[in-house]
Amino acid sequence: MIGQQYLLLPGPTPIPDRVLQAMNRPMINHRGPEFRDMLNGVTGGVKGIYGTKENLLIYPSSGTGVLEASVVNFISPGDRVLALSIGVFGDRFATIAQNFGAEVEKISFKWGEAVDPNLVQEIIQKDKNKQIKVVLITHNETSTGAYNDIKAVKQAMYDHPALLMVDCVSGLGALEFKMDEWGVDVALSGSQKAFMIPPGLGFMAFSDRALDTHKKNTNHRYYWDVTAGLNYLEKGQTAFTPAISLIYGLQEALVMMAEEGLDNIINRHRNYRDMVRQALRELGLEFLASDRHASTALTAVLAPGGSGANLIRGKMLDRFNIALAGGQLNLDDVMFRIGHLGYVRELDLLAVIAALEIIMLESGFKVELGAGVNKAQKYILALNTKD
Ligand SMILES: *Cc1c(COP(=O)(O)O)cnc(C)c1O
């Protein structure tokens, strides 16, 4: 008997029962009044999570779909694009822009680190003729467990007119993000990370300034065309058939997020990060990302001795039904990733730390049973006295 899986991936993430039940409803007419009210409600709710009063469209799509949607709507072939990459997803955004005809200059930073705003400032200041049309960046780099200071990067751009487009698929709802306040033009997200609903919805928020660019855009598009999307949204509809069941789920998830409060959600994720890092350090484990850039959505843990992460993951799954993510590309087997975003509780993390101690001991690593759990328990106790 192993019971329900402990799903600790950086997406898909666990689904609350309330959300599962909300989705278990009959279909309705997506061109009728009931859907209109629901769409208007969830559009407002997701805007609230973004911190924007500007435009938002919801698509049936994975996260990558809306990355592509942002490229075809806001980047024209031949546009100069500055792509800032700190990992797999930063690279992906750059590749999509390239595939749709942009002249991409990609600046890569060491994996585990964040974009250096000073370097951005240097590049931007050299662009006297304002040739750079768009800057691409990842909010939370899921492949490395590091995050970027989007506010600082925007400040480093001063009054340069380039659009700032941010992949916040795994960051939104887990890390602080303030689209309007920070001056972000386009921000992409998805359902299966911090939103606590299954994969299948993509969110695209964009400023009116981005919309002006869109009107002059020459890239090919049809399904993703934001003009069509906005025209339908005015009637309380989507241009094409929406993922109605997922929108039922989104509606309930937004209620849960409002009950908890966005600031509390962001704090909770920060506490998870600190608790996990402190506990695993007691076991002698190290991380790909330094403390300074460590994401609150997930922790990328280096395998002791440089390899064997997949063995640990395999045993965690076989023995305890705990699903952890592996490393991507050349980080395969070098590290494993613990997702702690969305519907994850302290208790889940305590359980994972306890299980990891057993598996590591069984695998021949020197760990003191209870050392990590003890640290985590103390962390939780200290939190409760602080409140
Ligand atoms: C999950 C994720 C995506 C999108 O992945 P899909 O598999 O297409 O949903 C994009 N960017 C980041 C940073 C992500 O974490």
PDB file of N, CA, C and O and ligand atoms in Angstrom, residues 10 62-65 67 89 92 138 140-142 167-170 192-193, ligand 1:
ATOM      1  N   PRO A  10       8.457  20.388 -10.426  1.00  0.00           N
ATOM      2  CA  PRO A  10       8.148  21.791 -10.761  1.00  0.00           C
ATOM      3  C   PRO A  10       7.166  21.832 -11.936  1.00  0.00           C
ATOM      4  O   PRO A  10       7.411  22.462 -12.944  1.00  0.00           O
ATOM      5  N   SER A  62      -0.012  24.485 -23.672  1.00  0.00           N
ATOM      6  CA  SER A  62       1.043  24.338 -22.663  1.00  0.00           C
ATOM      7  C   SER A  62       1.768  25.685 -22.566  1.00  0.00           C
ATOM      8  O   SER A  62       1.490  26.612 -23.338  1.00  0.00           O
ATOM      9  N   GLY A  63       2.698  25.781 -21.676  1.00  0.00           N
ATOM     10  CA  GLY A  63       3.419  27.045 -21.486  1.00  0.00           C
ATOM     11  C   GLY A  63       4.174  27.477 -22.733  1.00  0.00           C
ATOM     12  O   GLY A  63       4.187  28.658 -23.107  1.00  0.00           O
ATOM     13  N   THR A  64       4.796  26.522 -23.385  1.00  0.00           N
ATOM     14  CA  THR A  64       5.583  26.834 -24.575  1.00  0.00           C
ATOM     15  C   THR A  64       4.720  27.456 -25.672  1.00  0.00           C
ATOM     16  O   THR A  64       5.176  28.314 -26.425  1.00  0.00           O
ATOM     17  N   GLY A  65       3.468  27.030 -25.738  1.00  0.00           N
ATOM     18  CA  GLY A  65       2.546  27.595 -26.719  1.00  0.00           C
ATOM     19  C   GLY A  65       2.416  29.103 -26.557  1.00  0.00           C
ATOM     20  O   GLY A  65       2.456  29.845 -27.541  1.00  0.00           O
ATOM     21  N   LEU A  67       4.594  31.038 -25.097  1.00  0.00           N
ATOM     22  CA  LEU A  67       5.872  31.676 -25.442  1.00  0.00           C
ATOM     23  C   LEU A  67       5.855  31.965 -26.946  1.00  0.00           C
ATOM     24  O   LEU A  67       6.199  33.067 -27.398  1.00  0.00           O
ATOM     25  N   PHE A  89      15.030  27.071 -20.271  1.00  0.00           N
ATOM     26  CA  PHE A  89      13.852  27.821 -20.721  1.00  0.00           C
ATOM     27  C   PHE A  89      14.224  29.165 -21.336  1.00  0.00           C
ATOM     28  O   PHE A  89      13.554  29.632 -22.257  1.00  0.00           O
ATOM     29  N   ARG A  92      15.138  28.238 -24.750  1.00  0.00           N
ATOM     30  CA  ARG A  92      13.946  27.925 -25.550  1.00  0.00           C
ATOM     31  C   ARG A  92      13.302  29.200 -26.100  1.00  0.00           C
ATOM     32  O   ARG A  92      12.928  29.272 -27.266  1.00  0.00           O
ATOM     33  N   THR A 138      13.664  35.003 -18.528  1.00  0.00           N
ATOM     34  CA  THR A 138      12.887  34.037 -17.740  1.00  0.00           C
ATOM     35  C   THR A 138      12.777  34.563 -16.311  1.00  0.00           C
ATOM     36  O   THR A 138      13.769  35.040 -15.753  1.00  0.00           O
ATOM     37  N   ASN A 140      11.499  32.691 -13.464  1.00  0.00           N
ATOM     38  CA  ASN A 140      12.039  31.606 -12.648  1.00  0.00           C
ATOM     39  C   ASN A 140      12.540  30.519 -13.590  1.00  0.00           C
ATOM     40  O   ASN A 140      11.762  29.975 -14.370  1.00  0.00           O
ATOM     41  N   GLU A 141      13.846  30.246 -13.533  1.00  0.00           N
ATOM     42  CA  GLU A 141      14.426  29.259 -14.464  1.00  0.00           C
ATOM     43  C   GLU A 141      14.290  27.865 -13.848  1.00  0.00           C
ATOM     44  O   GLU A 141      15.054  27.469 -12.962  1.00  0.00           O
ATOM     45  N   THR A 142      13.306  27.144 -14.341  1.00  0.00           N
ATOM     46  CA  THR A 142      12.930  25.861 -13.756  1.00  0.00           C
ATOM     47  C   THR A 142      14.021  24.802 -13.921  1.00  0.00           C
ATOM     48  O   THR A 142      14.077  23.839 -13.158  1.00  0.00           O
ATOM     49  N   ASP A 167       9.081  35.159 -19.465  1.00  0.00           N
ATOM     50  CA  ASP A 167       8.528  33.813 -19.259  1.00  0.00           C
ATOM     51  C   ASP A 167       8.369  33.619 -17.761  1.00  0.00           C
ATOM     52  O   ASP A 167       9.344  33.406 -17.052  1.00  0.00           O
ATOM     53  N   CYS A 168       7.122  33.753 -17.283  1.00  0.00           N
ATOM     54  CA  CYS A 168       6.923  33.481 -15.848  1.00  0.00           C
ATOM     55  C   CYS A 168       6.052  32.258 -15.656  1.00  0.00           C
ATOM     56  O   CYS A 168       5.216  32.224 -14.746  1.00  0.00           O
ATOM     57  N   VAL A 169       6.289  31.251 -16.481  1.00  0.00           N
ATOM     58  CA  VAL A 169       5.450  30.051 -16.398  1.00  0.00           C
ATOM     59  C   VAL A 169       5.544  29.416 -15.005  1.00  0.00           C
ATOM     60  O   VAL A 169       4.524  29.078 -14.407  1.00  0.00           O
ATOM     61  N   SER A 170       6.752  29.262 -14.482  1.00  0.00           N
ATOM     62  CA  SER A 170       6.868  28.610 -13.167  1.00  0.00           C
ATOM     63  C   SER A 170       7.021  29.624 -12.030  1.00  0.00           C
ATOM     64  O   SER A 170       7.036  29.247 -10.867  1.00  0.00           O
ATOM     65  N   GLN A 192      -0.134  24.653 -14.918  1.00  0.00           N
ATOM     66  CA  GLN A 192       0.296  23.447 -14.187  1.00  0.00           C
ATOM     67  C   GLN A 192       1.403  23.678 -13.175  1.00  0.00           C
ATOM     68  O   GLN A 192       1.951  22.725 -12.649  1.00  0.00           O
ATOM     69  N   LYS A 193       1.710  24.947 -12.878  1.00  0.00           N
ATOM     70  CA  LYS A 193       2.789  25.198 -11.921  1.00  0.00           C
ATOM     71  C   LYS A 193       2.177  25.722 -10.623  1.00  0.00           C
ATOM     72  O   LYS A 193       1.625  24.967  -9.870  1.00  0.00           O
TER      73      LYS A 193
HETATM   74  C1  LIG B   1       7.116  24.676 -17.469  1.00  0.00           C
HETATM   75  C2  LIG B   1       7.784  25.836 -18.087  1.00  0.00           C
HETATM   76  C3  LIG B   1       7.506  26.246 -19.411  1.00  0.00           C
HETATM   77  C4  LIG B   1       6.496  25.610 -20.296  1.00  0.00           C
HETATM   78  O1  LIG B   1       6.564  24.273 -20.435  1.00  0.00           O
HETATM   79  P1  LIG B   1       5.383  23.465 -21.131  1.00  0.00           P
HETATM   80  O2  LIG B   1       5.877  22.072 -21.011  1.00  0.00           O
HETATM   81  O3  LIG B   1       5.294  23.934 -22.529  1.00  0.00           O
HETATM   82  O4  LIG B   1       4.138  23.755 -20.361  1.00  0.00           O
HETATM   83  C5  LIG B   1       8.132  27.376 -19.888  1.00  0.00           C
HETATM   84  N1  LIG B   1       8.981  28.069 -19.135  1.00  0.00           N
HETATM   85  C6  LIG B   1       9.269  27.722 -17.864  1.00  0.00           C
HETATM   86  C7  LIG B   1      10.184  28.581 -17.076  1.00  0.00           C
HETATM   87  C8  LIG B   1       8.673  26.594 -17.308  1.00  0.00           C
HETATM   88  O5  LIG B   1       8.944  26.249 -16.056  1.00  0.00           O
END
